[in-house]
Amino acid sequence: MEILKINDRDKIKYIELLLIADEQISMIEKYLYRGDMFALRDDDIRAICVITQEQPGIFELKNIVTVPKYQRKGYGQNLIAFIVDYYKQFGSELSVGTGDSPTILRFYERCGFVKSHVVQNFFIDNYDHPMYEDGQQLVDMIYLKRNL
Ligand SMILES: CC(C)(COP(=O)(O)OP(=O)(O)OC[C@H]1O[C@@H](n2cnc3c(N)ncnc32)[C@H](O)[C@@H]1OP(=O)(O)O)[C@@H](O)C(=O)NCCC(=O)NCCS
């Protein structure tokens, strides 16, 4: 198993995977090229993520997805453990914003994140169509954070 940093020119190859976690291309474009993309490979690509620096030393996980057939095998958790280790040398905090979905929140809490704050109506105000997770419409963005 290895984790690769993806060049800007190759990032677009992963757009279909990125769209699983973030359904709107115009939203992905806001962070794709100012962020770092990493891919976890174990024979083939199993999981990818994009990280941005939002303030000096403060990083944000903007997108993480495990290829559906490889979910629940520890790849997502492994990728986050790598990211935490990698960014330690550059800063102190990693945050992530997500919809109010119990399964995703459980995943982040399992990865050491704790709830930080809520951005009300984020998904209504920023997306051009309603989005659903676990049958529930996404409305507010829940922010979680952890130390690096
Ligand atoms: C969220 C996501 C990246 C997790 O990746 P993953 O590789 O499947 O997760 P892991 O196998 O590393 O899971 C680690 C732990 O998180 C929790 N977890 C992960 N997925 C879960 C699920 N669907 N239901 C309940 N708990 C879950 C479990 O505690 C799991 O440990 P366990 O399997 O030992 O119980 C993956 O489900 C995914 O790609 N989802 C679609 C895209 C998405 O929603 N991304 C997040 C956008 S904010």
mmCIF file with all atom_site columns, C-alpha atoms and ligand atoms in Angstrom:
data_model
loop_
_atom_site.group_PDB
_atom_site.id
_atom_site.type_symbol
_atom_site.label_atom_id
_atom_site.label_alt_id
_atom_site.label_comp_id
_atom_site.label_asym_id
_atom_site.label_entity_id
_atom_site.label_seq_id
_atom_site.pdbx_PDB_ins_code
_atom_site.Cartn_x
_atom_site.Cartn_y
_atom_site.Cartn_z
_atom_site.occupancy
_atom_site.B_iso_or_equiv
_atom_site.pdbx_formal_charge
_atom_site.auth_seq_id
_atom_site.auth_comp_id
_atom_site.auth_asym_id
_atom_site.auth_atom_id
_atom_site.pdbx_PDB_model_num
ATOM   1   C CA  . MET A 1 1   ? 0.000   0.000  0.000   1.00 0.00 ? 1   MET A CA  1
ATOM   2   C CA  . GLU A 1 2   ? 1.316   3.465  -0.864  1.00 0.00 ? 2   GLU A CA  1
ATOM   3   C CA  . ILE A 1 3   ? 0.065   7.032  -0.830  1.00 0.00 ? 3   ILE A CA  1
ATOM   4   C CA  . LEU A 1 4   ? 0.807   9.225  -3.823  1.00 0.00 ? 4   LEU A CA  1
ATOM   5   C CA  . LYS A 1 5   ? 0.642   12.996 -4.209  1.00 0.00 ? 5   LYS A CA  1
ATOM   6   C CA  . ILE A 1 6   ? -1.207  13.735 -7.433  1.00 0.00 ? 6   ILE A CA  1
ATOM   7   C CA  . ASN A 1 7   ? 0.064   16.415 -9.860  1.00 0.00 ? 7   ASN A CA  1
ATOM   8   C CA  . ASP A 1 8   ? -2.262  19.239 -10.865 1.00 0.00 ? 8   ASP A CA  1
ATOM   9   C CA  . ARG A 1 9   ? -2.469  17.937 -14.443 1.00 0.00 ? 9   ARG A CA  1
ATOM   10  C CA  . ASP A 1 10  ? -3.672  14.501 -13.232 1.00 0.00 ? 10  ASP A CA  1
ATOM   11  C CA  . LYS A 1 11  ? -6.245  15.683 -10.666 1.00 0.00 ? 11  LYS A CA  1
ATOM   12  C CA  . ILE A 1 12  ? -9.083  15.829 -13.185 1.00 0.00 ? 12  ILE A CA  1
ATOM   13  C CA  . LYS A 1 13  ? -8.731  12.060 -13.807 1.00 0.00 ? 13  LYS A CA  1
ATOM   14  C CA  . TYR A 1 14  ? -10.316 11.548 -10.392 1.00 0.00 ? 14  TYR A CA  1
ATOM   15  C CA  . ILE A 1 15  ? -13.337 13.790 -10.948 1.00 0.00 ? 15  ILE A CA  1
ATOM   16  C CA  . GLU A 1 16  ? -15.841 10.933 -10.890 1.00 0.00 ? 16  GLU A CA  1
ATOM   17  C CA  . LEU A 1 17  ? -14.612 9.861  -7.473  1.00 0.00 ? 17  LEU A CA  1
ATOM   18  C CA  . LEU A 1 18  ? -14.570 13.446 -6.167  1.00 0.00 ? 18  LEU A CA  1
ATOM   19  C CA  . LEU A 1 19  ? -18.177 13.850 -7.313  1.00 0.00 ? 19  LEU A CA  1
ATOM   20  C CA  . ILE A 1 20  ? -19.256 10.988 -5.021  1.00 0.00 ? 20  ILE A CA  1
ATOM   21  C CA  . ALA A 1 21  ? -18.293 13.073 -1.985  1.00 0.00 ? 21  ALA A CA  1
ATOM   22  C CA  . ASP A 1 22  ? -19.177 16.500 -3.428  1.00 0.00 ? 22  ASP A CA  1
ATOM   23  C CA  . GLU A 1 23  ? -21.881 16.441 -6.072  1.00 0.00 ? 23  GLU A CA  1
ATOM   24  C CA  . GLN A 1 24  ? -21.296 19.809 -7.759  1.00 0.00 ? 24  GLN A CA  1
ATOM   25  C CA  . ILE A 1 25  ? -18.343 20.478 -10.090 1.00 0.00 ? 25  ILE A CA  1
ATOM   26  C CA  . SER A 1 26  ? -18.409 24.235 -9.454  1.00 0.00 ? 26  SER A CA  1
ATOM   27  C CA  . MET A 1 27  ? -17.865 23.531 -5.726  1.00 0.00 ? 27  MET A CA  1
ATOM   28  C CA  . ILE A 1 28  ? -14.993 21.111 -6.438  1.00 0.00 ? 28  ILE A CA  1
ATOM   29  C CA  . GLU A 1 29  ? -13.343 23.715 -8.696  1.00 0.00 ? 29  GLU A CA  1
ATOM   30  C CA  . LYS A 1 30  ? -13.149 26.081 -5.699  1.00 0.00 ? 30  LYS A CA  1
ATOM   31  C CA  . TYR A 1 31  ? -10.587 23.868 -3.963  1.00 0.00 ? 31  TYR A CA  1
ATOM   32  C CA  . LEU A 1 32  ? -9.158  21.341 -6.428  1.00 0.00 ? 32  LEU A CA  1
ATOM   33  C CA  . TYR A 1 33  ? -6.244  23.404 -7.762  1.00 0.00 ? 33  TYR A CA  1
ATOM   34  C CA  . ARG A 1 34  ? -5.415  25.335 -4.610  1.00 0.00 ? 34  ARG A CA  1
ATOM   35  C CA  . GLY A 1 35  ? -5.335  22.081 -2.644  1.00 0.00 ? 35  GLY A CA  1
ATOM   36  C CA  . ASP A 1 36  ? -3.119  18.997 -2.451  1.00 0.00 ? 36  ASP A CA  1
ATOM   37  C CA  . MET A 1 37  ? -4.562  15.719 -3.696  1.00 0.00 ? 37  MET A CA  1
ATOM   38  C CA  . PHE A 1 38  ? -3.433  12.360 -2.321  1.00 0.00 ? 38  PHE A CA  1
ATOM   39  C CA  . ALA A 1 39  ? -4.371  8.880  -3.514  1.00 0.00 ? 39  ALA A CA  1
ATOM   40  C CA  . LEU A 1 40  ? -4.054  5.644  -1.594  1.00 0.00 ? 40  LEU A CA  1
ATOM   41  C CA  . ARG A 1 41  ? -3.051  2.803  -3.886  1.00 0.00 ? 41  ARG A CA  1
ATOM   42  C CA  . ASP A 1 42  ? -3.126  -0.889 -2.987  1.00 0.00 ? 42  ASP A CA  1
ATOM   43  C CA  . ASP A 1 43  ? -2.805  -2.597 -6.401  1.00 0.00 ? 43  ASP A CA  1
ATOM   44  C CA  . ASP A 1 44  ? -5.274  -0.031 -7.742  1.00 0.00 ? 44  ASP A CA  1
ATOM   45  C CA  . ILE A 1 45  ? -6.563  3.297  -6.389  1.00 0.00 ? 45  ILE A CA  1
ATOM   46  C CA  . ARG A 1 46  ? -8.659  2.739  -3.256  1.00 0.00 ? 46  ARG A CA  1
ATOM   47  C CA  . ALA A 1 47  ? -9.220  6.223  -1.785  1.00 0.00 ? 47  ALA A CA  1
ATOM   48  C CA  . ILE A 1 48  ? -8.425  9.865  -2.559  1.00 0.00 ? 48  ILE A CA  1
ATOM   49  C CA  . CYS A 1 49  ? -8.639  13.175 -0.724  1.00 0.00 ? 49  CYS A CA  1
ATOM   50  C CA  . VAL A 1 50  ? -8.021  16.898 -1.209  1.00 0.00 ? 50  VAL A CA  1
ATOM   51  C CA  . ILE A 1 51  ? -6.562  19.161 1.500   1.00 0.00 ? 51  ILE A CA  1
ATOM   52  C CA  . THR A 1 52  ? -6.334  22.966 1.461   1.00 0.00 ? 52  THR A CA  1
ATOM   53  C CA  . GLN A 1 53  ? -4.600  25.454 3.710   1.00 0.00 ? 53  GLN A CA  1
ATOM   54  C CA  . GLU A 1 54  ? -7.240  27.912 4.916   1.00 0.00 ? 54  GLU A CA  1
ATOM   55  C CA  . GLN A 1 55  ? -5.044  29.986 7.250   1.00 0.00 ? 55  GLN A CA  1
ATOM   56  C CA  . PRO A 1 56  ? -1.357  29.633 8.084   1.00 0.00 ? 56  PRO A CA  1
ATOM   57  C CA  . GLY A 1 57  ? -1.039  26.209 9.730   1.00 0.00 ? 57  GLY A CA  1
ATOM   58  C CA  . ILE A 1 58  ? -4.778  25.481 9.544   1.00 0.00 ? 58  ILE A CA  1
ATOM   59  C CA  . PHE A 1 59  ? -5.687  22.800 7.004   1.00 0.00 ? 59  PHE A CA  1
ATOM   60  C CA  . GLU A 1 60  ? -9.046  21.576 5.774   1.00 0.00 ? 60  GLU A CA  1
ATOM   61  C CA  . LEU A 1 61  ? -10.037 18.230 4.343   1.00 0.00 ? 61  LEU A CA  1
ATOM   62  C CA  . LYS A 1 62  ? -12.231 19.276 1.411   1.00 0.00 ? 62  LYS A CA  1
ATOM   63  C CA  . ASN A 1 63  ? -13.022 15.923 -0.123  1.00 0.00 ? 63  ASN A CA  1
ATOM   64  C CA  . ILE A 1 64  ? -12.408 12.297 0.807   1.00 0.00 ? 64  ILE A CA  1
ATOM   65  C CA  . VAL A 1 65  ? -13.794 9.255  -0.913  1.00 0.00 ? 65  VAL A CA  1
ATOM   66  C CA  . THR A 1 66  ? -13.098 5.559  -0.879  1.00 0.00 ? 66  THR A CA  1
ATOM   67  C CA  . VAL A 1 67  ? -13.940 3.676  -4.094  1.00 0.00 ? 67  VAL A CA  1
ATOM   68  C CA  . PRO A 1 68  ? -17.371 2.211  -3.237  1.00 0.00 ? 68  PRO A CA  1
ATOM   69  C CA  . LYS A 1 69  ? -16.368 -1.466 -3.551  1.00 0.00 ? 69  LYS A CA  1
ATOM   70  C CA  . TYR A 1 70  ? -13.481 -0.880 -1.129  1.00 0.00 ? 70  TYR A CA  1
ATOM   71  C CA  . GLN A 1 71  ? -15.431 0.974  1.576   1.00 0.00 ? 71  GLN A CA  1
ATOM   72  C CA  . ARG A 1 72  ? -15.395 -0.242 5.216   1.00 0.00 ? 72  ARG A CA  1
ATOM   73  C CA  . LYS A 1 73  ? -11.954 -1.824 4.814   1.00 0.00 ? 73  LYS A CA  1
ATOM   74  C CA  . GLY A 1 74  ? -10.005 0.866  6.671   1.00 0.00 ? 74  GLY A CA  1
ATOM   75  C CA  . TYR A 1 75  ? -8.696  2.784  3.624   1.00 0.00 ? 75  TYR A CA  1
ATOM   76  C CA  . GLY A 1 76  ? -10.376 6.085  4.562   1.00 0.00 ? 76  GLY A CA  1
ATOM   77  C CA  . GLN A 1 77  ? -9.057  5.911  8.101   1.00 0.00 ? 77  GLN A CA  1
ATOM   78  C CA  . ASN A 1 78  ? -5.611  5.009  6.794   1.00 0.00 ? 78  ASN A CA  1
ATOM   79  C CA  . LEU A 1 79  ? -5.563  7.964  4.406   1.00 0.00 ? 79  LEU A CA  1
ATOM   80  C CA  . ILE A 1 80  ? -6.550  10.368 7.198   1.00 0.00 ? 80  ILE A CA  1
ATOM   81  C CA  . ALA A 1 81  ? -3.825  8.951  9.477   1.00 0.00 ? 81  ALA A CA  1
ATOM   82  C CA  . PHE A 1 82  ? -1.311  9.644  6.685   1.00 0.00 ? 82  PHE A CA  1
ATOM   83  C CA  . ILE A 1 83  ? -2.646  13.208 6.173   1.00 0.00 ? 83  ILE A CA  1
ATOM   84  C CA  . VAL A 1 84  ? -2.414  13.986 9.887   1.00 0.00 ? 84  VAL A CA  1
ATOM   85  C CA  . ASP A 1 85  ? 1.172   12.769 9.962   1.00 0.00 ? 85  ASP A CA  1
ATOM   86  C CA  . TYR A 1 86  ? 2.112   14.580 6.729   1.00 0.00 ? 86  TYR A CA  1
ATOM   87  C CA  . TYR A 1 87  ? 0.720   18.009 7.731   1.00 0.00 ? 87  TYR A CA  1
ATOM   88  C CA  . LYS A 1 88  ? 2.135   17.939 11.293  1.00 0.00 ? 88  LYS A CA  1
ATOM   89  C CA  . GLN A 1 89  ? 5.277   19.583 10.004  1.00 0.00 ? 89  GLN A CA  1
ATOM   90  C CA  . PHE A 1 90  ? 3.259   22.433 8.439   1.00 0.00 ? 90  PHE A CA  1
ATOM   91  C CA  . GLY A 1 91  ? 0.630   23.263 11.056  1.00 0.00 ? 91  GLY A CA  1
ATOM   92  C CA  . SER A 1 92  ? -1.502  22.503 14.069  1.00 0.00 ? 92  SER A CA  1
ATOM   93  C CA  . GLU A 1 93  ? -5.091  21.836 13.019  1.00 0.00 ? 93  GLU A CA  1
ATOM   94  C CA  . LEU A 1 94  ? -7.095  19.860 10.460  1.00 0.00 ? 94  LEU A CA  1
ATOM   95  C CA  . SER A 1 95  ? -10.779 20.572 10.013  1.00 0.00 ? 95  SER A CA  1
ATOM   96  C CA  . VAL A 1 96  ? -13.518 19.092 7.876   1.00 0.00 ? 96  VAL A CA  1
ATOM   97  C CA  . GLY A 1 97  ? -17.034 20.228 7.006   1.00 0.00 ? 97  GLY A CA  1
ATOM   98  C CA  . THR A 1 98  ? -19.721 17.692 6.260   1.00 0.00 ? 98  THR A CA  1
ATOM   99  C CA  . GLY A 1 99  ? -23.453 17.186 6.064   1.00 0.00 ? 99  GLY A CA  1
ATOM   100 C CA  . ASP A 1 100 ? -25.363 16.143 9.160   1.00 0.00 ? 100 ASP A CA  1
ATOM   101 C CA  . SER A 1 101 ? -25.142 12.423 8.399   1.00 0.00 ? 101 SER A CA  1
ATOM   102 C CA  . PRO A 1 102 ? -24.688 10.005 11.318  1.00 0.00 ? 102 PRO A CA  1
ATOM   103 C CA  . THR A 1 103 ? -22.539 7.583  9.282   1.00 0.00 ? 103 THR A CA  1
ATOM   104 C CA  . ILE A 1 104 ? -20.116 10.240 8.012   1.00 0.00 ? 104 ILE A CA  1
ATOM   105 C CA  . LEU A 1 105 ? -19.935 11.885 11.445  1.00 0.00 ? 105 LEU A CA  1
ATOM   106 C CA  . ARG A 1 106 ? -19.151 8.481  12.972  1.00 0.00 ? 106 ARG A CA  1
ATOM   107 C CA  . PHE A 1 107 ? -16.357 8.015  10.433  1.00 0.00 ? 107 PHE A CA  1
ATOM   108 C CA  . TYR A 1 108 ? -14.750 11.365 11.298  1.00 0.00 ? 108 TYR A CA  1
ATOM   109 C CA  . GLU A 1 109 ? -15.143 10.822 15.036  1.00 0.00 ? 109 GLU A CA  1
ATOM   110 C CA  . ARG A 1 110 ? -13.492 7.426  14.594  1.00 0.00 ? 110 ARG A CA  1
ATOM   111 C CA  . CYS A 1 111 ? -10.631 9.303  12.895  1.00 0.00 ? 111 CYS A CA  1
ATOM   112 C CA  . GLY A 1 112 ? -10.133 11.562 15.933  1.00 0.00 ? 112 GLY A CA  1
ATOM   113 C CA  . PHE A 1 113 ? -12.204 14.611 14.934  1.00 0.00 ? 113 PHE A CA  1
ATOM   114 C CA  . VAL A 1 114 ? -14.518 16.378 17.382  1.00 0.00 ? 114 VAL A CA  1
ATOM   115 C CA  . LYS A 1 115 ? -17.440 18.640 16.497  1.00 0.00 ? 115 LYS A CA  1
ATOM   116 C CA  . SER A 1 116 ? -16.488 22.287 16.265  1.00 0.00 ? 116 SER A CA  1
ATOM   117 C CA  . HIS A 1 117 ? -19.284 24.467 14.835  1.00 0.00 ? 117 HIS A CA  1
ATOM   118 C CA  . VAL A 1 118 ? -22.203 24.564 12.415  1.00 0.00 ? 118 VAL A CA  1
ATOM   119 C CA  . VAL A 1 119 ? -22.640 26.698 9.277   1.00 0.00 ? 119 VAL A CA  1
ATOM   120 C CA  . GLN A 1 120 ? -26.401 27.038 8.970   1.00 0.00 ? 120 GLN A CA  1
ATOM   121 C CA  . ASN A 1 121 ? -28.023 26.427 5.561   1.00 0.00 ? 121 ASN A CA  1
ATOM   122 C CA  . PHE A 1 122 ? -24.664 25.849 3.840   1.00 0.00 ? 122 PHE A CA  1
ATOM   123 C CA  . PHE A 1 123 ? -26.004 23.176 1.487   1.00 0.00 ? 123 PHE A CA  1
ATOM   124 C CA  . ILE A 1 124 ? -29.117 25.206 0.623   1.00 0.00 ? 124 ILE A CA  1
ATOM   125 C CA  . ASP A 1 125 ? -27.166 28.413 0.000   1.00 0.00 ? 125 ASP A CA  1
ATOM   126 C CA  . ASN A 1 126 ? -24.240 26.933 -1.973  1.00 0.00 ? 126 ASN A CA  1
ATOM   127 C CA  . TYR A 1 127 ? -25.599 24.062 -4.061  1.00 0.00 ? 127 TYR A CA  1
ATOM   128 C CA  . ASP A 1 128 ? -27.923 24.334 -7.046  1.00 0.00 ? 128 ASP A CA  1
ATOM   129 C CA  . HIS A 1 129 ? -29.936 21.229 -6.140  1.00 0.00 ? 129 HIS A CA  1
ATOM   130 C CA  . PRO A 1 130 ? -31.084 19.512 -2.952  1.00 0.00 ? 130 PRO A CA  1
ATOM   131 C CA  . MET A 1 131 ? -28.774 16.759 -1.714  1.00 0.00 ? 131 MET A CA  1
ATOM   132 C CA  . TYR A 1 132 ? -29.602 13.754 0.407   1.00 0.00 ? 132 TYR A CA  1
ATOM   133 C CA  . GLU A 1 133 ? -27.550 11.492 2.632   1.00 0.00 ? 133 GLU A CA  1
ATOM   134 C CA  . ASP A 1 134 ? -29.082 8.472  4.364   1.00 0.00 ? 134 ASP A CA  1
ATOM   135 C CA  . GLY A 1 135 ? -32.473 9.680  3.046   1.00 0.00 ? 135 GLY A CA  1
ATOM   136 C CA  . GLN A 1 136 ? -32.176 13.062 4.817   1.00 0.00 ? 136 GLN A CA  1
ATOM   137 C CA  . GLN A 1 137 ? -31.810 16.383 2.996   1.00 0.00 ? 137 GLN A CA  1
ATOM   138 C CA  . LEU A 1 138 ? -28.519 18.103 3.777   1.00 0.00 ? 138 LEU A CA  1
ATOM   139 C CA  . VAL A 1 139 ? -29.045 21.617 5.150   1.00 0.00 ? 139 VAL A CA  1
ATOM   140 C CA  . ASP A 1 140 ? -26.359 22.720 7.632   1.00 0.00 ? 140 ASP A CA  1
ATOM   141 C CA  . MET A 1 141 ? -22.651 22.017 7.406   1.00 0.00 ? 141 MET A CA  1
ATOM   142 C CA  . ILE A 1 142 ? -21.172 20.451 10.509  1.00 0.00 ? 142 ILE A CA  1
ATOM   143 C CA  . TYR A 1 143 ? -17.527 21.318 11.106  1.00 0.00 ? 143 TYR A CA  1
ATOM   144 C CA  . LEU A 1 144 ? -15.233 18.974 12.984  1.00 0.00 ? 144 LEU A CA  1
ATOM   145 C CA  . LYS A 1 145 ? -11.568 19.418 13.802  1.00 0.00 ? 145 LYS A CA  1
ATOM   146 C CA  . ARG A 1 146 ? -8.574  17.615 15.245  1.00 0.00 ? 146 ARG A CA  1
ATOM   147 C CA  . ASN A 1 147 ? -5.059  18.514 16.213  1.00 0.00 ? 147 ASN A CA  1
ATOM   148 C CA  . LEU A 1 148 ? -2.178  17.667 13.938  1.00 0.00 ? 148 LEU A CA  1
HETATM 149 C C1  . LIG B 2 .   ? -16.713 8.325  4.337   1.00 0.00 ? 1   LIG B C1  1
HETATM 150 C C2  . LIG B 2 .   ? -15.783 7.363  3.621   1.00 0.00 ? 1   LIG B C2  1
HETATM 151 C C3  . LIG B 2 .   ? -14.636 8.162  2.961   1.00 0.00 ? 1   LIG B C3  1
HETATM 152 C C4  . LIG B 2 .   ? -15.198 6.378  4.660   1.00 0.00 ? 1   LIG B C4  1
HETATM 153 O O1  . LIG B 2 .   ? -14.189 5.619  4.027   1.00 0.00 ? 1   LIG B O1  1
HETATM 154 P P1  . LIG B 2 .   ? -13.986 4.044  4.318   1.00 0.00 ? 1   LIG B P1  1
HETATM 155 O O2  . LIG B 2 .   ? -12.690 3.665  3.692   1.00 0.00 ? 1   LIG B O2  1
HETATM 156 O O3  . LIG B 2 .   ? -15.196 3.303  3.913   1.00 0.00 ? 1   LIG B O3  1
HETATM 157 O O4  . LIG B 2 .   ? -13.899 4.057  5.925   1.00 0.00 ? 1   LIG B O4  1
HETATM 158 P P2  . LIG B 2 .   ? -13.074 3.088  6.885   1.00 0.00 ? 1   LIG B P2  1
HETATM 159 O O5  . LIG B 2 .   ? -13.217 1.675  6.419   1.00 0.00 ? 1   LIG B O5  1
HETATM 160 O O6  . LIG B 2 .   ? -11.696 3.619  7.048   1.00 0.00 ? 1   LIG B O6  1
HETATM 161 O O7  . LIG B 2 .   ? -13.929 3.280  8.220   1.00 0.00 ? 1   LIG B O7  1
HETATM 162 C C5  . LIG B 2 .   ? -13.365 3.619  9.463   1.00 0.00 ? 1   LIG B C5  1
HETATM 163 C C6  . LIG B 2 .   ? -14.463 3.627  10.512  1.00 0.00 ? 1   LIG B C6  1
HETATM 164 O O8  . LIG B 2 .   ? -15.407 4.679  10.224  1.00 0.00 ? 1   LIG B O8  1
HETATM 165 C C7  . LIG B 2 .   ? -16.746 4.211  10.524  1.00 0.00 ? 1   LIG B C7  1
HETATM 166 N N1  . LIG B 2 .   ? -17.528 4.100  9.288   1.00 0.00 ? 1   LIG B N1  1
HETATM 167 C C8  . LIG B 2 .   ? -17.081 4.240  8.004   1.00 0.00 ? 1   LIG B C8  1
HETATM 168 N N2  . LIG B 2 .   ? -18.088 4.092  7.122   1.00 0.00 ? 1   LIG B N2  1
HETATM 169 C C9  . LIG B 2 .   ? -19.191 3.836  7.866   1.00 0.00 ? 1   LIG B C9  1
HETATM 170 C C10 . LIG B 2 .   ? -20.552 3.566  7.540   1.00 0.00 ? 1   LIG B C10 1
HETATM 171 N N3  . LIG B 2 .   ? -20.990 3.550  6.261   1.00 0.00 ? 1   LIG B N3  1
HETATM 172 N N4  . LIG B 2 .   ? -21.413 3.338  8.554   1.00 0.00 ? 1   LIG B N4  1
HETATM 173 C C11 . LIG B 2 .   ? -21.012 3.363  9.827   1.00 0.00 ? 1   LIG B C11 1
HETATM 174 N N5  . LIG B 2 .   ? -19.721 3.617  10.231  1.00 0.00 ? 1   LIG B N5  1
HETATM 175 C C12 . LIG B 2 .   ? -18.836 3.852  9.249   1.00 0.00 ? 1   LIG B C12 1
HETATM 176 C C13 . LIG B 2 .   ? -16.596 2.843  11.164  1.00 0.00 ? 1   LIG B C13 1
HETATM 177 O O9  . LIG B 2 .   ? -16.433 3.044  12.562  1.00 0.00 ? 1   LIG B O9  1
HETATM 178 C C14 . LIG B 2 .   ? -15.297 2.356  10.534  1.00 0.00 ? 1   LIG B C14 1
HETATM 179 O O10 . LIG B 2 .   ? -14.624 1.400  11.308  1.00 0.00 ? 1   LIG B O10 1
HETATM 180 P P3  . LIG B 2 .   ? -15.117 -0.158 11.306  1.00 0.00 ? 1   LIG B P3  1
HETATM 181 O O11 . LIG B 2 .   ? -15.312 -0.552 9.863   1.00 0.00 ? 1   LIG B O11 1
HETATM 182 O O12 . LIG B 2 .   ? -13.964 -0.844 11.981  1.00 0.00 ? 1   LIG B O12 1
HETATM 183 O O13 . LIG B 2 .   ? -16.386 -0.167 12.104  1.00 0.00 ? 1   LIG B O13 1
HETATM 184 C C15 . LIG B 2 .   ? -16.551 6.493  2.561   1.00 0.00 ? 1   LIG B C15 1
HETATM 185 O O14 . LIG B 2 .   ? -17.683 5.930  3.171   1.00 0.00 ? 1   LIG B O14 1
HETATM 186 C C16 . LIG B 2 .   ? -16.979 7.252  1.330   1.00 0.00 ? 1   LIG B C16 1
HETATM 187 O O15 . LIG B 2 .   ? -16.216 7.380  0.364   1.00 0.00 ? 1   LIG B O15 1
HETATM 188 N N6  . LIG B 2 .   ? -18.236 7.780  1.341   1.00 0.00 ? 1   LIG B N6  1
HETATM 189 C C17 . LIG B 2 .   ? -18.748 8.494  0.187   1.00 0.00 ? 1   LIG B C17 1
HETATM 190 C C18 . LIG B 2 .   ? -18.099 9.857  0.028   1.00 0.00 ? 1   LIG B C18 1
HETATM 191 C C19 . LIG B 2 .   ? -18.335 10.725 1.247   1.00 0.00 ? 1   LIG B C19 1
HETATM 192 O O16 . LIG B 2 .   ? -19.445 10.829 1.747   1.00 0.00 ? 1   LIG B O16 1
HETATM 193 N N7  . LIG B 2 .   ? -17.239 11.381 1.692   1.00 0.00 ? 1   LIG B N7  1
HETATM 194 C C20 . LIG B 2 .   ? -17.280 12.275 2.815   1.00 0.00 ? 1   LIG B C20 1
HETATM 195 C C21 . LIG B 2 .   ? -17.786 13.585 2.379   1.00 0.00 ? 1   LIG B C21 1
HETATM 196 S S1  . LIG B 2 .   ? -17.805 14.716 3.704   1.00 0.00 ? 1   LIG B S1  1
#
